[in-house]
Amino acid sequence: MSGNNKDFLKNRIYLDNAATTRVDERVIESMIPCFSEVYGNASSLHYFGTNAREVLETSRATIAQCMGARPDELFFTSSGTESNNWALKGIALANRNKGRHIIVSSIEHDCIMNTCKWLSEEGFSITYLPVDPHGIIDITALEEAINPKTILVSVMHANNEIGTIEPIEEVGRICKKHHVYFHSDACQSFGKIPIDVNKAGVDLLTINAHKIYGPKGIGALYIRKGVDIVPLLHGGGQESGLRSATENLPAIAGFAHASKLCFYDMKNEAERLSRLRWKLEEFISSNYEHAYVNGHPHQRLPGHLSFSFHGLEGETIRLLLLLDDMGIAVSAGSACSSNDKSNNASHVLQAIGLNPFEARGAIRVSLGRFNTEEEVDIFTDLLDKALKSLTSIFSGNQKSSLW
Amino acid sequence: MSGNNKDFLKNRIYLDNAATTRVDERVIESMIPCFSEVYGNASSLHYFGTNAREVLETSRATIAQCMGARPDELFFTSSGTESNNWALKGIALANRNKGRHIIVSSIEHDCIMNTCKWLSEEGFSITYLPVDPHGIIDITALEEAINPKTILVSVMHANNEIGTIEPIEEVGRICKKHHVYFHSDACQSFGKIPIDVNKAGVDLLTINAHKIYGPKGIGALYIRKGVDIVPLLHGGGQESGLRSATENLPAIAGFAHASKLCFYDMKNEAERLSRLRWKLEEFISSNYEHAYVNGHPHQRLPGHLSFSFHGLEGETIRLLLLLDDMGIAVSAGSACSSNDKSNNASHVLQAIGLNPFEARGAIRVSLGRFNTEEEVDIFTDLLDKALKSLTSIFSGNQKSSLW
């Protein structure tokens, strides 16, 4: 079956790197010794334990360096979701006596949005910052929203659905001025564009590995020294007592190696992906007059393109399934909320001004390390075929008036 | 370096399988395709996603079967620690309007103990059940402790420090009678001794993979249909909305394969490990009159032995380091609390009646799949050498009066 699977994969094109990525072979290689050799519990005193601890701390230092942080400010978690939950709940519970007001952007990932929903049920008040039609948060609204009860601002570094990069340095400056903690979810940007915790002025930063050709099941939370936070996972006291559970060594080693590979080649890779993305955008814009791009025209992630077709928004899932039949994997919005097939209207697309109908209609293409120009060309061909087949269903005619 | 490491490992004997285990090569093999082939996001609609979802659901069914559960009652988490945190906090927060009283045994793992500490700060009242000198909980005390405000009882299946197996069926019957939820932490027992959620009458059961030759960073929580619990991790709605985060496919596949391997051979392996452990206990009891075994004489985990030496309790860390120099990895109590070298008195050993001084003095040997009889023989030789060297330091004489 594995052999067949490989043959089948050969003819498939994966353009959903914002959902998750294939683990780089070099990363897998870096993990294997931690399964079978350095397999001790990093909390054990003996050789197997100290050996594991060494890998743990080297990995921590590697990743911290990628964001200009001190190693003792980086805490491993199981995912971006856990890091985001921890940042918000941990700050909220530790600082509730100072105030119970939290500000987030209206285009955060579901794990921020649903954590906020829970916190509001627990008596916290949440302000959702508006964004402009390109998805950039309203900085004036941020400054106006801060009040003496505000304890935390959370604005993502780059959006998962539309790829827009937020002006987090400005957010950082405002938060510092008002003595409010600033958290940023950098799951989509880490390893793809530069991030420096000091320049950005963040107090907490969420990252994870599986978006950068590293393993699933590992993330981290940067917590600036002195930030008052309570643990989300209580237990044996690992991670300086702030995040308990046996350290996930293989994944941590893989995370570090994945980070290193991204940071060594970040500039070149960003240029390459931007070029491919631009080619794709040009194809779509010049061939389909009813097409429109979602997100910021240039302040955006390198390989990320979200686009829609006026009048075809209700048929996005059908289009995706057609493309999937042709061997192309792209997505509608984020992966997390997609598998119920209900295709709910995206809160991100609604925040940038689309109506609920339109907000069901985006196609997200996210290019990654393993994608080639040839694949982008095949994709445009097949997209065209799929669109023609789809519109002919509607119009009963090969030449639809829409296209 | 990896080559040297392998040579070095060849001469080392790992007897700390209760802390964590080496991942079985067959388990590693089962994980590799999920890194590089079935790498999609299980929540994605396309081929890569559905492919991943298939592995996810097959794995869930495999593990559920090992405990007699329905697949839709098993929820993947990142660890035993997370499962235990979730079980206690999730039940507490969902049921706080019914009552705020929780009962746990006094020998639970740190992640239960410290979660209880946090819950008590949040206004919950915790009863810690006493245990007898063998570590068996006091069933009468349990029944007496339950009151109309009790919402949850948590009693572990088998203890990590002393190996004692608790009478969870009895606990289950009492909880059912009083309509109180029953959670059990089975991290040490799952895959080693039989567990059936229906026979045991548990409503929630914690398990993880890295104690059974599976990967670190993956656990699960069994939650009986109808149990009222809130999520610990909010987000994209994975795991039926109860535990968000991108599904950790490679680890989940590895967990399933590790479970399968354990359950296929459970009886034989339990007999083999019990025999080795018995040999070890006999050696210690017959050679050192000041030695004593901690835990239950027969109601205990197959490969687990905790023992101490009267008068030498304060020198346990020195003994462990001596053994480590000789290439033997054993531990003092649990791994989690050991790396600060402070060697705090174990709450488990104190609960079975040892004084704080004695409660620093246990040596835990936990045998596993990869240990051979030859290794046990080498261990007894080296233990004898280490003890002689240690006692000669004290007595200034090769023939210490103690030994």
CSV table of C-alpha atoms in Angstrom, one decimal, chain B residues 9 24 49 63 99 169 182 200 269 299 388:
chain,number,residue,atom,x,y,z
B,9,LEU,CA,24.7,3.0,24.5
B,24,ASP,CA,10.2,0.3,19.3
B,49,GLY,CA,-6.6,15.5,4.4
B,63,ILE,CA,-6.6,2.2,20.8
B,99,GLY,CA,-20.6,21.1,43.6
B,169,GLU,CA,-13.4,-1.7,40.0
B,182,PHE,CA,-14.7,8.6,38.2
B,200,ALA,CA,-13.6,-0.7,35.8
B,269,GLU,CA,5.5,-10.1,28.5
B,299,GLN,CA,-0.8,-6.4,43.5
B,388,LYS,CA,30.1,-1.7,48.9
